[in-house]
Tab-separated table of C-alpha atoms and ligand atoms in Angstrom:
chain	number	residue	atom	x	y	z
T	1	MET	CA	-24.572	53.978	131.278
T	2	SER	CA	-21.795	54.759	128.796
T	3	ALA	CA	-18.170	53.899	129.604
T	4	PHE	CA	-17.227	57.388	128.388
T	5	LEU	CA	-19.510	59.139	130.892
T	6	SER	CA	-18.586	56.757	133.728
T	7	VAL	CA	-14.872	57.450	133.357
T	8	LEU	CA	-15.483	61.210	133.190
T	9	ARG	CA	-17.416	60.918	136.450
T	10	GLY	CA	-14.650	58.885	138.081
T	11	GLN	CA	-16.814	55.773	138.217
T	12	PRO	CA	-15.821	52.223	137.263
T	13	ALA	CA	-16.397	51.446	133.587
T	14	PRO	CA	-16.904	48.123	131.760
T	15	ARG	CA	-14.175	49.018	129.232
T	16	ILE	CA	-11.680	51.677	128.173
T	17	PRO	CA	-13.662	54.372	126.375
T	18	VAL	CA	-12.434	55.597	123.008
T	19	TRP	CA	-13.454	58.283	120.508
T	20	LEU	CA	-11.323	60.405	118.186
T	21	MET	CA	-11.301	64.133	117.562
T	22	ARG	CA	-12.481	64.687	113.957
T	23	GLN	CA	-13.673	61.090	113.820
T	24	ALA	CA	-16.203	62.195	111.201
T	25	GLY	CA	-14.650	63.753	108.153
T	26	ARG	CA	-12.739	63.471	104.935
T	27	TYR	CA	-10.773	60.290	105.725
T	28	LEU	CA	-14.084	58.375	105.464
T	29	PRO	CA	-15.270	57.695	101.876
T	30	GLU	CA	-18.898	57.702	103.040
T	31	TYR	CA	-18.350	61.221	104.460
T	32	ARG	CA	-16.858	62.423	101.171
T	33	ALA	CA	-19.886	61.023	99.307
T	34	LEU	CA	-22.376	62.689	101.674
T	35	ARG	CA	-20.391	65.941	101.682
T	36	ALA	CA	-20.336	66.013	97.850
T	37	GLU	CA	-24.126	66.466	97.855
T	38	THR	CA	-23.738	69.977	99.349
T	39	LYS	CA	-21.426	72.604	97.898
T	40	ASP	CA	-20.918	74.892	100.863
T	41	PHE	CA	-19.490	73.498	104.125
T	42	LEU	CA	-21.562	75.652	106.509
T	43	SER	CA	-24.766	74.792	104.630
T	44	PHE	CA	-23.789	71.160	105.166
T	45	CYS	CA	-23.316	71.828	108.916
T	46	TYR	CA	-26.775	73.490	109.037
T	47	ASP	CA	-28.461	70.597	107.215
T	48	ALA	CA	-29.693	68.684	110.269
T	49	PRO	CA	-30.334	65.276	108.611
T	50	ARG	CA	-26.946	65.312	106.841
T	51	ALA	CA	-25.097	66.568	109.936
T	52	ALA	CA	-26.758	63.788	111.942
T	53	GLU	CA	-25.734	61.213	109.333
T	54	ALA	CA	-22.101	62.463	109.292
T	55	THR	CA	-22.066	62.202	113.109
T	56	LEU	CA	-23.201	58.580	113.020
T	57	GLN	CA	-20.928	57.386	110.195
T	58	PRO	CA	-17.820	56.646	112.303
T	59	LEU	CA	-19.923	54.748	114.891
T	60	ARG	CA	-21.280	52.469	112.185
T	61	ARG	CA	-17.741	51.479	111.207
T	62	PHE	CA	-15.915	51.415	114.526
T	63	ASP	CA	-16.747	50.309	118.080
T	64	LEU	CA	-16.428	53.825	119.524
T	65	ASP	CA	-17.936	54.925	122.843
T	66	ALA	CA	-18.987	58.423	121.869
T	67	ALA	CA	-20.225	60.407	118.895
T	68	ILE	CA	-19.352	64.095	118.531
T	69	ILE	CA	-21.961	66.190	116.820
T	70	PHE	CA	-20.908	67.119	113.308
T	71	SER	CA	-20.607	70.893	113.241
T	72	ASP	CA	-17.792	73.449	113.456
T	73	ILE	CA	-16.426	75.874	116.036
T	74	LEU	CA	-16.967	78.752	113.572
T	75	VAL	CA	-20.775	78.499	113.771
T	76	ILE	CA	-20.527	80.888	116.743
T	77	PRO	CA	-18.959	83.804	114.800
T	78	ASP	CA	-21.518	83.020	112.085
T	79	ALA	CA	-24.379	83.185	114.619
T	80	LEU	CA	-22.932	86.475	115.934
T	81	GLY	CA	-23.453	88.015	112.503
T	82	GLN	CA	-19.889	87.801	111.126
T	83	LYS	CA	-20.066	86.144	107.734
T	84	VAL	CA	-18.090	82.860	107.660
T	85	PHE	CA	-17.357	80.823	104.546
T	86	PHE	CA	-15.019	77.989	103.622
T	87	ASP	CA	-12.827	78.215	100.537
T	88	VAL	CA	-12.024	74.824	99.058
T	89	GLY	CA	-8.359	74.110	99.705
T	90	HIS	CA	-7.909	77.209	101.848
T	91	GLY	CA	-9.966	76.642	104.992
T	92	PRO	CA	-12.155	79.182	106.746
T	93	ARG	CA	-12.580	82.839	105.738
T	94	LEU	CA	-14.395	85.416	107.861
T	95	ASP	CA	-15.451	88.917	106.795
T	96	PRO	CA	-13.760	91.683	108.819
T	97	VAL	CA	-15.743	92.873	111.851
T	98	THR	CA	-16.402	96.580	111.395
T	99	ASP	CA	-18.657	97.191	114.402
T	100	PHE	CA	-18.195	95.015	117.494
T	101	ALA	CA	-21.310	96.480	119.145
T	102	ALA	CA	-23.397	95.163	116.253
T	103	LEU	CA	-22.465	91.539	116.991
T	104	SER	CA	-25.120	89.657	118.915
T	105	PHE	CA	-25.629	85.935	119.397
T	106	ARG	CA	-28.695	84.566	117.630
T	107	PRO	CA	-29.291	81.034	118.936
T	108	HIS	CA	-32.106	80.628	116.400
T	109	HIS	CA	-29.428	80.637	113.680
T	110	LEU	CA	-28.064	77.408	115.207
T	111	ALA	CA	-31.436	75.633	115.460
T	112	PRO	CA	-30.278	73.010	112.882
T	113	VAL	CA	-27.348	72.064	115.154
T	114	TYR	CA	-29.755	71.433	118.014
T	115	ALA	CA	-32.112	69.521	115.706
T	116	ALA	CA	-29.198	67.319	114.579
T	117	ILE	CA	-28.283	66.624	118.217
T	118	LYS	CA	-31.857	65.605	118.976
T	119	ALA	CA	-31.905	63.246	115.990
T	120	VAL	CA	-28.531	61.672	116.817
T	121	ARG	CA	-29.407	61.156	120.487
T	122	ALA	CA	-32.624	59.416	119.439
T	123	ALA	CA	-30.675	57.145	117.061
T	124	LEU	CA	-27.872	56.184	119.468
T	125	PRO	CA	-28.120	53.326	121.963
T	126	PRO	CA	-27.838	54.399	125.631
T	127	GLU	CA	-24.271	53.100	126.039
T	128	LYS	CA	-23.029	55.513	123.363
T	129	ALA	CA	-22.551	59.083	124.558
T	130	LEU	CA	-23.128	62.161	122.419
T	131	ILE	CA	-20.645	65.026	122.772
T	132	GLY	CA	-21.561	68.645	122.040
T	133	PHE	CA	-18.802	71.203	121.555
T	134	ALA	CA	-17.726	74.785	121.046
T	135	GLY	CA	-14.542	76.694	120.366
T	136	SER	CA	-13.052	78.619	123.285
T	137	PRO	CA	-12.870	82.422	123.458
T	138	PHE	CA	-9.226	82.843	122.411
T	139	THR	CA	-9.438	80.438	119.468
T	140	LEU	CA	-12.693	81.994	118.215
T	141	LEU	CA	-11.372	85.533	118.643
T	142	ALA	CA	-8.219	84.525	116.773
T	143	TYR	CA	-10.231	83.430	113.711
T	144	MET	CA	-12.606	86.410	114.004
T	145	ILE	CA	-9.753	88.924	113.996
T	146	GLU	CA	-7.426	87.225	111.510
T	147	GLY	CA	-10.306	86.479	109.144
T	148	GLN	CA	-8.701	83.099	108.405
T	149	GLY	CA	-6.364	80.511	109.903
T	150	SER	CA	-2.789	81.506	110.725
T	151	LYS	CA	0.434	79.889	111.900
T	152	THR	CA	1.118	82.604	114.463
T	153	PHE	CA	-2.106	84.600	114.960
T	154	ASP	CA	-0.042	87.766	115.345
T	155	ARG	CA	-2.880	89.997	114.105
T	156	ALA	CA	-5.102	88.610	116.857
T	157	LEU	CA	-2.401	89.290	119.464
T	158	HIS	CA	-1.846	92.785	118.049
T	159	PHE	CA	-5.571	93.421	118.496
T	160	ILE	CA	-5.469	92.203	122.113
T	161	TYR	CA	-2.471	94.437	122.904
T	162	THR	CA	-3.568	97.575	121.072
T	163	ARG	CA	-7.359	97.504	121.521
T	164	PRO	CA	-7.782	96.031	125.007
T	165	ASP	CA	-11.303	97.366	125.592
T	166	GLU	CA	-12.707	95.934	122.389
T	167	ALA	CA	-10.803	92.702	123.016
T	168	ALA	CA	-12.314	92.392	126.513
T	169	PHE	CA	-15.766	93.181	125.110
T	170	LEU	CA	-15.387	90.471	122.480
T	171	ARG	CA	-14.074	87.963	125.033
T	172	HIS	CA	-17.128	88.476	127.240
T	173	LEU	CA	-19.479	88.285	124.284
T	174	LEU	CA	-17.823	85.008	123.266
T	175	GLU	CA	-18.022	83.606	126.802
T	176	ASP	CA	-21.767	84.322	126.906
T	177	SER	CA	-22.337	82.936	123.397
T	178	ILE	CA	-20.323	79.760	124.084
T	179	LEU	CA	-22.265	79.236	127.319
T	180	ALA	CA	-25.583	79.687	125.505
T	181	HIS	CA	-24.527	77.366	122.654
T	182	LEU	CA	-23.282	74.601	124.967
T	183	SER	CA	-26.341	74.887	127.166
T	184	ALA	CA	-28.659	74.614	124.146
T	185	GLN	CA	-26.728	71.551	122.939
T	186	ILE	CA	-27.199	69.914	126.354
T	187	GLN	CA	-30.902	70.737	126.312
T	188	ALA	CA	-31.116	69.141	122.862
T	189	GLY	CA	-29.546	65.907	124.169
T	190	ALA	CA	-25.745	66.227	124.369
T	191	ASP	CA	-24.475	64.052	127.261
T	192	ALA	CA	-21.123	65.835	127.646
T	193	VAL	CA	-19.393	68.819	126.068
T	194	GLN	CA	-15.871	69.634	124.920
T	195	LEU	CA	-14.317	73.077	124.610
T	196	PHE	CA	-11.708	73.325	121.841
T	197	ASP	CA	-8.991	75.901	122.496
T	198	SER	CA	-6.950	74.719	119.535
T	199	TRP	CA	-4.715	77.820	119.568
T	200	ALA	CA	-4.203	78.225	123.349
T	201	GLY	CA	-0.535	77.468	122.649
T	202	MET	CA	-0.245	80.793	120.797
T	203	VAL	CA	-1.185	82.787	123.898
T	204	PRO	CA	1.930	84.365	125.476
T	205	ALA	CA	2.498	83.247	129.091
T	206	PRO	CA	1.649	86.658	130.655
T	207	LEU	CA	-1.745	86.648	128.874
T	208	TYR	CA	-2.550	82.992	129.554
T	209	LYS	CA	-4.524	83.580	132.741
T	210	ASP	CA	-6.808	86.277	131.262
T	211	TRP	CA	-7.237	84.680	127.861
T	212	VAL	CA	-7.276	80.955	128.595
T	213	ILE	CA	-7.745	80.096	132.276
T	214	LEU	CA	-10.307	82.682	133.407
T	215	PRO	CA	-12.606	82.456	130.359
T	216	HIS	CA	-12.699	78.660	130.732
T	217	GLN	CA	-13.298	78.967	134.457
T	218	ARG	CA	-16.261	81.295	133.919
T	219	ILE	CA	-17.781	79.050	131.246
T	220	VAL	CA	-17.246	75.815	133.229
T	221	THR	CA	-18.642	77.276	136.457
T	222	ALA	CA	-21.739	78.727	134.798
T	223	LEU	CA	-22.413	75.624	132.698
T	224	ARG	CA	-22.045	73.341	135.723
T	225	ALA	CA	-24.481	75.484	137.707
T	226	ARG	CA	-27.044	74.984	134.943
T	227	HIS	CA	-26.287	71.327	134.150
T	228	PRO	CA	-24.560	69.731	137.162
T	229	ALA	CA	-24.645	66.178	135.774
T	230	VAL	CA	-23.063	66.950	132.397
T	231	PRO	CA	-19.283	66.388	132.206
T	232	ILE	CA	-17.129	69.099	130.636
T	233	VAL	CA	-13.856	68.330	128.823
T	234	CYS	CA	-11.346	71.074	127.989
T	235	PHE	CA	-8.701	70.975	125.261
T	236	PRO	CA	-6.310	73.896	125.739
T	237	ARG	CA	-3.951	72.641	123.042
T	238	GLY	CA	-0.291	73.569	123.319
T	239	SER	CA	-0.476	74.798	126.929
T	240	GLY	CA	2.621	72.860	128.016
T	241	VAL	CA	3.455	73.277	131.725
T	242	LYS	CA	0.660	75.861	132.052
T	243	LEU	CA	-1.752	72.904	131.873
T	244	MET	CA	-1.140	72.426	135.618
T	245	ASP	CA	-2.448	75.897	136.483
T	246	PHE	CA	-5.259	75.465	133.999
T	247	ALA	CA	-6.398	72.165	135.523
T	248	ARG	CA	-6.205	73.349	139.130
T	249	THR	CA	-8.121	76.561	138.473
T	250	VAL	CA	-10.693	75.460	135.898
T	251	GLN	CA	-11.314	71.981	137.391
T	252	PRO	CA	-13.034	70.503	134.344
T	253	ASP	CA	-14.200	66.873	134.475
T	254	GLY	CA	-11.743	65.986	131.734
T	255	ILE	CA	-8.672	67.375	130.006
T	256	SER	CA	-7.771	66.386	126.484
T	257	VAL	CA	-3.979	66.095	126.366
T	258	ASP	CA	-2.284	67.221	123.141
T	259	THR	CA	0.313	65.335	121.128
T	260	SER	CA	3.273	67.366	122.413
T	261	THR	CA	2.576	66.618	126.098
T	262	PRO	CA	3.980	63.365	127.537
T	263	MET	CA	1.058	61.351	128.935
T	264	ASP	CA	3.043	60.221	131.990
T	265	TRP	CA	3.749	63.888	132.813
T	266	ALA	CA	0.015	64.683	132.522
T	267	LEU	CA	-0.945	61.763	134.788
T	268	GLU	CA	1.687	62.832	137.310
T	269	ASN	CA	0.927	66.553	137.349
T	270	LEU	CA	-2.816	66.957	136.819
T	271	PRO	CA	-5.235	66.550	139.753
T	272	LYS	CA	-6.358	62.919	140.157
T	273	THR	CA	-9.981	64.151	140.168
T	274	ILE	CA	-9.683	65.008	136.472
T	275	THR	CA	-10.013	62.410	133.698
T	276	VAL	CA	-7.318	62.575	131.037
T	277	GLN	CA	-8.110	62.029	127.376
T	278	GLY	CA	-5.609	61.415	124.604
T	279	ASN	CA	-3.042	61.536	123.217
T	280	LEU	CA	-2.086	59.259	120.318
T	281	ASP	CA	-0.251	61.128	117.539
T	282	PRO	CA	-2.611	61.699	114.542
T	283	ALA	CA	0.394	61.478	112.188
T	284	LEU	CA	1.225	58.041	113.602
T	285	LEU	CA	-2.414	56.978	113.228
T	286	CYS	CA	-2.099	57.962	109.582
T	287	ALA	CA	1.251	56.164	109.177
T	288	GLY	CA	0.150	52.899	110.840
T	289	GLY	CA	2.313	49.786	111.114
T	290	ARG	CA	4.341	48.517	114.083
T	291	GLY	CA	4.929	52.028	115.369
T	292	LEU	CA	1.196	52.561	115.751
T	293	ASP	CA	0.647	49.198	117.469
T	294	ASP	CA	3.495	49.939	119.893
T	295	ALA	CA	2.189	53.421	120.677
T	296	VAL	CA	-1.312	52.118	121.489
T	297	GLN	CA	0.163	49.432	123.756
T	298	SER	CA	2.432	51.948	125.437
T	299	LEU	CA	-0.466	54.379	126.094
T	300	LYS	CA	-2.502	51.490	127.505
T	301	ASN	CA	0.322	50.597	129.868
T	302	THR	CA	0.948	54.198	130.929
T	303	CYS	CA	-2.737	54.894	131.586
T	304	SER	CA	-3.748	51.530	133.032
T	305	GLY	CA	-5.843	51.926	136.182
T	306	ARG	CA	-6.216	55.671	135.655
T	307	ARG	CA	-9.205	57.820	134.695
T	308	TRP	CA	-8.373	57.690	130.986
T	309	ILE	CA	-10.252	58.052	127.692
T	310	MET	CA	-8.376	56.940	124.594
T	311	ASN	CA	-8.222	59.643	121.917
T	312	LEU	CA	-5.760	61.462	119.682
T	313	GLY	CA	-3.634	64.456	120.650
T	314	HIS	CA	-5.417	66.397	117.856
T	315	GLY	CA	-7.810	65.576	115.011
T	316	VAL	CA	-7.742	62.684	112.508
T	317	LEU	CA	-5.792	63.741	109.387
T	318	PRO	CA	-7.668	63.516	106.042
T	319	PRO	CA	-5.239	60.976	104.424
T	320	THR	CA	-5.643	58.500	107.336
T	321	PRO	CA	-6.662	54.993	106.163
T	322	PRO	CA	-9.879	54.041	108.028
T	323	ASP	CA	-8.360	50.571	108.698
T	324	HIS	CA	-5.829	52.201	111.011
T	325	VAL	CA	-8.662	53.512	113.170
T	326	LYS	CA	-10.161	50.030	113.317
T	327	ARG	CA	-6.761	48.614	114.289
T	328	VAL	CA	-6.463	51.089	117.189
T	329	VAL	CA	-9.907	50.203	118.520
T	330	ASP	CA	-9.194	46.453	118.168
T	331	LEU	CA	-5.858	46.767	119.975
T	332	LEU	CA	-7.496	48.730	122.744
T	333	ARG	CA	-10.167	46.062	123.168
T	334	ASP	CA	-7.649	43.180	122.841
T	335	THR	CA	-9.898	41.613	120.217
T	336	LEU	CA	-7.154	40.792	117.710
S	401	CP3	O1	-15.766	64.633	113.978
S	401	CP3	C1	-15.646	65.712	114.600
S	401	CP3	O2	-14.683	65.934	115.367
S	401	CP3	C2	-16.761	66.731	114.511
S	401	CP3	C3	-16.597	67.720	113.543
S	401	CP3	C4	-15.674	68.934	113.695
S	401	CP3	C5	-15.323	69.706	112.563
S	401	CP3	N1	-14.628	70.791	112.990
S	401	CP3	C6	-15.686	69.379	111.179
S	401	CP3	C7	-14.925	69.977	110.054
S	401	CP3	C8	-15.113	69.551	114.818
S	401	CP3	C9	-15.133	69.120	116.269
S	401	CP3	C10	-14.453	70.725	114.364
S	401	CP3	C11	-13.776	71.689	115.258
S	401	CP3	C12	-12.918	72.723	114.680
S	401	CP3	N2	-13.138	73.475	113.565
S	401	CP3	C13	-11.732	73.173	115.286
S	401	CP3	C14	-11.196	72.694	116.617
S	401	CP3	C15	-10.509	71.392	116.518
S	401	CP3	C16	-9.191	71.436	115.823
S	401	CP3	O3	-9.073	70.698	114.817
S	401	CP3	O4	-8.294	72.138	116.282
S	401	CP3	C17	-11.190	74.185	114.469
S	401	CP3	C18	-9.914	74.947	114.707
S	401	CP3	C19	-12.103	74.375	113.379
S	401	CP3	C20	-12.024	75.387	112.291
S	401	CP3	C21	-11.956	74.745	110.973
S	401	CP3	N3	-13.006	74.059	110.367
S	401	CP3	C22	-10.856	74.720	110.084
S	401	CP3	C23	-9.512	75.330	110.360
S	401	CP3	C24	-11.265	74.004	108.945
S	401	CP3	C25	-10.500	73.747	107.680
S	401	CP3	C26	-9.449	72.749	107.911
S	401	CP3	C27	-9.402	71.731	106.827
S	401	CP3	O5	-8.844	70.686	107.164
S	401	CP3	O6	-9.880	71.977	105.708
S	401	CP3	C28	-12.596	73.563	109.161
S	401	CP3	C29	-13.418	72.769	108.210
S	401	CP3	C30	-13.928	71.473	108.721
S	401	CP3	N4	-14.553	71.276	109.931
S	401	CP3	C31	-13.907	70.233	108.020
S	401	CP3	C32	-14.539	69.293	108.850
S	401	CP3	C33	-14.829	67.852	108.550
S	401	CP3	C34	-13.355	70.031	106.609
S	401	CP3	C35	-14.221	70.666	105.572
S	401	CP3	C36	-14.992	69.712	104.682
S	401	CP3	O7	-15.312	68.548	105.032
S	401	CP3	O8	-15.350	70.136	103.560
């Protein structure tokens, strides 16, 4: 059994599990070479053999405990019928939604994701877990309404305030689509799933319950009813003190703690029945040196004896030297 799954289930593990958000990607030269063979990013995501290869690349280099399927959170808007494309140097672009009623989730569109999961699970040894994932309703709605990334997502919030019925319709559609997508990933072989609410921190406090807590609660409850043995990790990034309410209400198996949240605060204030994951600073991972060594040691000390999975507080940054990732894993394992 994998150390990653054991810790999520609150069982003793042979070692501290580690994986990194965005562990596959542009900081790896072998990813850049593979990626260069396909022009368009979404076509690359829907190319099952290449997506499977990108998923496995970081596990060939580093002694990680889990792979995360190479895909993107924006495959859901794409499978709903909203055209998504990636501009080089600009990030995602989505066509405006003109008719919300015309959106409908087509799981068949995501068949290559499920095929890639099947291939990766077959290639991985049993002690390595495979993580499936999806974006959460607020984060997906934010991209769908803005049509691109944003620092503030004020157009998305304007939509929620001024068109509440359409916003509620879209939220429910996203909840159902996320549930279907996660469930299909589990059926294809994912051992655990993570929900990325990367922009939860943009949700104003009075809207947090309706837009972050309750949608996660509905998804977690329904997914658990279908797949009781599969652990669910939530990443409501930027939630701050609201993480306490989130954890108590949603009761996921794991919470990924972001970079801005002190780990000792999280261990103190989140229910002991929930595994914490995180929260090394990705900028420090990129910088390296003594500061990085000290931070890994300090996290180890803080989290010793607790239900803890080593990870970053957000994704690996593209300029990160791969050697720094190796250093972190070696320090964690005390193999230096
Ligand atoms: O290794 C892994 O973690 C799996 C792969 C993964 C990607 N995206 C690949 C990717 C995962 C888990 C994601 C999730 C994702 N996608 C999130 C949530 C996590 C987070 O970082 O907050 C979000 C918000 C997105 C949306 C998205 N996709 C953006 C904003 C961008 C552009 C950003 C950029 O750095 O260019 C992407 C593109 C993307 N997704 C890339 C990768 C490796 C870079 C594009 C490329 O390789 O050509």
